[in-house]
Amino acid sequence: MDCKVNVTGGTLPQEEIQAYIQRAEQKYGTKPQGIDIKVDGEYVELSYDYGNVPFHRIRRITGYLVGTLDRFNNAKRAEEHDRVKHAV
């Protein structure tokens, strides 16, 4: 998937645009779907668009913040299974 680039306020060489895309990928761990680059003299303002980012629920279970129980050992899984669950 190509990154859609929108440059306003000036022009930039393609190498510099590619460097901004690579920076975003390294910093946030995924390639952006789009990038808006606002040129203001020697300065640039970057806005990245990553589309819909999935939301992962985090809960506090037996004193730990977890999203899933797959990293728990057998003792922690048993502790979670035996705890009292309250209805709302």
PDB file of C-alpha atoms in Angstrom:
ATOM      1  CA  MET A   1       0.000   0.000   0.000  1.00  0.00           C
ATOM      2  CA  ASP A   2       1.387   3.373  -0.979  1.00  0.00           C
ATOM      3  CA  CYS A   3       1.402   6.306   1.386  1.00  0.00           C
ATOM      4  CA  LYS A   4      -0.623   9.260   0.056  1.00  0.00           C
ATOM      5  CA  VAL A   5       1.442  12.434   0.419  1.00  0.00           C
ATOM      6  CA  ASN A   6       0.053  15.980   0.413  1.00  0.00           C
ATOM      7  CA  VAL A   7       2.607  18.817   0.454  1.00  0.00           C
ATOM      8  CA  THR A   8       1.355  22.387   1.013  1.00  0.00           C
ATOM      9  CA  GLY A   9       3.185  25.692   1.255  1.00  0.00           C
ATOM     10  CA  GLY A  10       6.146  24.695  -0.895  1.00  0.00           C
ATOM     11  CA  THR A  11       7.935  21.800  -2.560  1.00  0.00           C
ATOM     12  CA  LEU A  12      10.152  19.054  -1.196  1.00  0.00           C
ATOM     13  CA  PRO A  13      12.503  16.606  -2.902  1.00  0.00           C
ATOM     14  CA  GLN A  14      11.255  13.011  -3.077  1.00  0.00           C
ATOM     15  CA  GLU A  15      14.173  11.822  -0.903  1.00  0.00           C
ATOM     16  CA  GLU A  16      13.049  14.087   1.950  1.00  0.00           C
ATOM     17  CA  ILE A  17       9.450  12.885   1.656  1.00  0.00           C
ATOM     18  CA  GLN A  18      10.650   9.264   1.775  1.00  0.00           C
ATOM     19  CA  ALA A  19      12.725  10.096   4.867  1.00  0.00           C
ATOM     20  CA  TYR A  20       9.601  11.439   6.638  1.00  0.00           C
ATOM     21  CA  ILE A  21       7.663   8.279   5.753  1.00  0.00           C
ATOM     22  CA  GLN A  22      10.503   6.052   7.008  1.00  0.00           C
ATOM     23  CA  ARG A  23      10.725   8.108  10.223  1.00  0.00           C
ATOM     24  CA  ALA A  24       7.013   7.561  10.869  1.00  0.00           C
ATOM     25  CA  GLU A  25       7.364   3.842  10.221  1.00  0.00           C
ATOM     26  CA  GLN A  26      10.316   3.536  12.603  1.00  0.00           C
ATOM     27  CA  LYS A  27       8.759   5.708  15.314  1.00  0.00           C
ATOM     28  CA  TYR A  28       5.237   4.214  15.316  1.00  0.00           C
ATOM     29  CA  GLY A  29       5.936   0.695  14.042  1.00  0.00           C
ATOM     30  CA  THR A  30       3.666   0.817  10.991  1.00  0.00           C
ATOM     31  CA  LYS A  31       3.606   2.625   7.667  1.00  0.00           C
ATOM     32  CA  PRO A  32       1.099   5.508   7.523  1.00  0.00           C
ATOM     33  CA  GLN A  33      -1.726   5.471   4.983  1.00  0.00           C
ATOM     34  CA  GLY A  34      -1.206   9.173   4.363  1.00  0.00           C
ATOM     35  CA  ILE A  35       0.968  12.082   5.390  1.00  0.00           C
ATOM     36  CA  ASP A  36       0.291  15.828   5.204  1.00  0.00           C
ATOM     37  CA  ILE A  37       3.411  17.984   5.043  1.00  0.00           C
ATOM     38  CA  LYS A  38       3.029  21.718   5.597  1.00  0.00           C
ATOM     39  CA  VAL A  39       6.150  23.636   4.554  1.00  0.00           C
ATOM     40  CA  ASP A  40       6.822  26.957   6.352  1.00  0.00           C
ATOM     41  CA  GLY A  41      10.186  28.287   5.228  1.00  0.00           C
ATOM     42  CA  GLU A  42      12.812  26.017   6.784  1.00  0.00           C
ATOM     43  CA  TYR A  43      10.272  24.254   9.002  1.00  0.00           C
ATOM     44  CA  VAL A  44       7.838  21.457   8.225  1.00  0.00           C
ATOM     45  CA  GLU A  45       4.724  20.326  10.074  1.00  0.00           C
ATOM     46  CA  LEU A  46       3.905  16.622   9.734  1.00  0.00           C
ATOM     47  CA  SER A  47       0.490  15.012  10.174  1.00  0.00           C
ATOM     48  CA  TYR A  48       0.212  11.239   9.818  1.00  0.00           C
ATOM     49  CA  ASP A  49      -2.944   9.271   8.982  1.00  0.00           C
ATOM     50  CA  TYR A  50      -2.947   5.640  10.109  1.00  0.00           C
ATOM     51  CA  GLY A  51      -6.600   4.931   9.328  1.00  0.00           C
ATOM     52  CA  ASN A  52      -8.577   2.886  11.840  1.00  0.00           C
ATOM     53  CA  VAL A  53      -6.332   1.626  14.622  1.00  0.00           C
ATOM     54  CA  PRO A  54      -7.802  -1.334  16.551  1.00  0.00           C
ATOM     55  CA  PHE A  55      -8.588  -0.735  20.219  1.00  0.00           C
ATOM     56  CA  HIS A  56      -7.357  -3.350  22.692  1.00  0.00           C
ATOM     57  CA  ARG A  57      -9.132  -3.574  26.012  1.00  0.00           C
ATOM     58  CA  ILE A  58      -6.871  -3.601  29.066  1.00  0.00           C
ATOM     59  CA  ARG A  59      -8.098  -4.918  32.398  1.00  0.00           C
ATOM     60  CA  ARG A  60      -6.574  -5.217  35.846  1.00  0.00           C
ATOM     61  CA  ILE A  61      -6.611  -8.903  36.749  1.00  0.00           C
ATOM     62  CA  THR A  62      -4.966 -10.215  39.922  1.00  0.00           C
ATOM     63  CA  GLY A  63      -2.899  -7.043  40.222  1.00  0.00           C
ATOM     64  CA  TYR A  64      -1.637  -6.950  36.608  1.00  0.00           C
ATOM     65  CA  LEU A  65      -2.724  -4.827  33.657  1.00  0.00           C
ATOM     66  CA  VAL A  66      -3.402  -7.285  30.843  1.00  0.00           C
ATOM     67  CA  GLY A  67      -5.180  -7.449  27.520  1.00  0.00           C
ATOM     68  CA  THR A  68      -5.348 -11.241  27.333  1.00  0.00           C
ATOM     69  CA  LEU A  69      -4.522 -14.137  29.627  1.00  0.00           C
ATOM     70  CA  ASP A  70      -2.282 -15.963  27.160  1.00  0.00           C
ATOM     71  CA  ARG A  71       0.946 -14.876  28.918  1.00  0.00           C
ATOM     72  CA  PHE A  72      -0.187 -16.061  32.361  1.00  0.00           C
ATOM     73  CA  ASN A  73       1.345 -19.222  33.807  1.00  0.00           C
ATOM     74  CA  ASN A  74      -0.857 -22.007  35.188  1.00  0.00           C
ATOM     75  CA  ALA A  75      -0.933 -20.579  38.718  1.00  0.00           C
ATOM     76  CA  LYS A  76      -2.118 -17.141  37.561  1.00  0.00           C
ATOM     77  CA  ARG A  77      -4.698 -18.736  35.258  1.00  0.00           C
ATOM     78  CA  ALA A  78      -6.037 -20.765  38.196  1.00  0.00           C
ATOM     79  CA  GLU A  79      -6.111 -17.618  40.370  1.00  0.00           C
ATOM     80  CA  GLU A  80      -8.119 -15.796  37.687  1.00  0.00           C
ATOM     81  CA  HIS A  81     -10.482 -18.768  37.299  1.00  0.00           C
ATOM     82  CA  ASP A  82     -11.134 -18.948  41.070  1.00  0.00           C
ATOM     83  CA  ARG A  83     -11.788 -15.249  41.680  1.00  0.00           C
ATOM     84  CA  VAL A  84     -15.294 -13.987  42.367  1.00  0.00           C
ATOM     85  CA  LYS A  85     -16.828 -12.243  39.364  1.00  0.00           C
ATOM     86  CA  HIS A  86     -19.462  -9.623  40.199  1.00  0.00           C
ATOM     87  CA  ALA A  87     -22.463  -8.952  37.951  1.00  0.00           C
ATOM     88  CA  VAL A  88     -23.315  -5.389  37.020  1.00  0.00           C
TER      89      VAL A  88
END
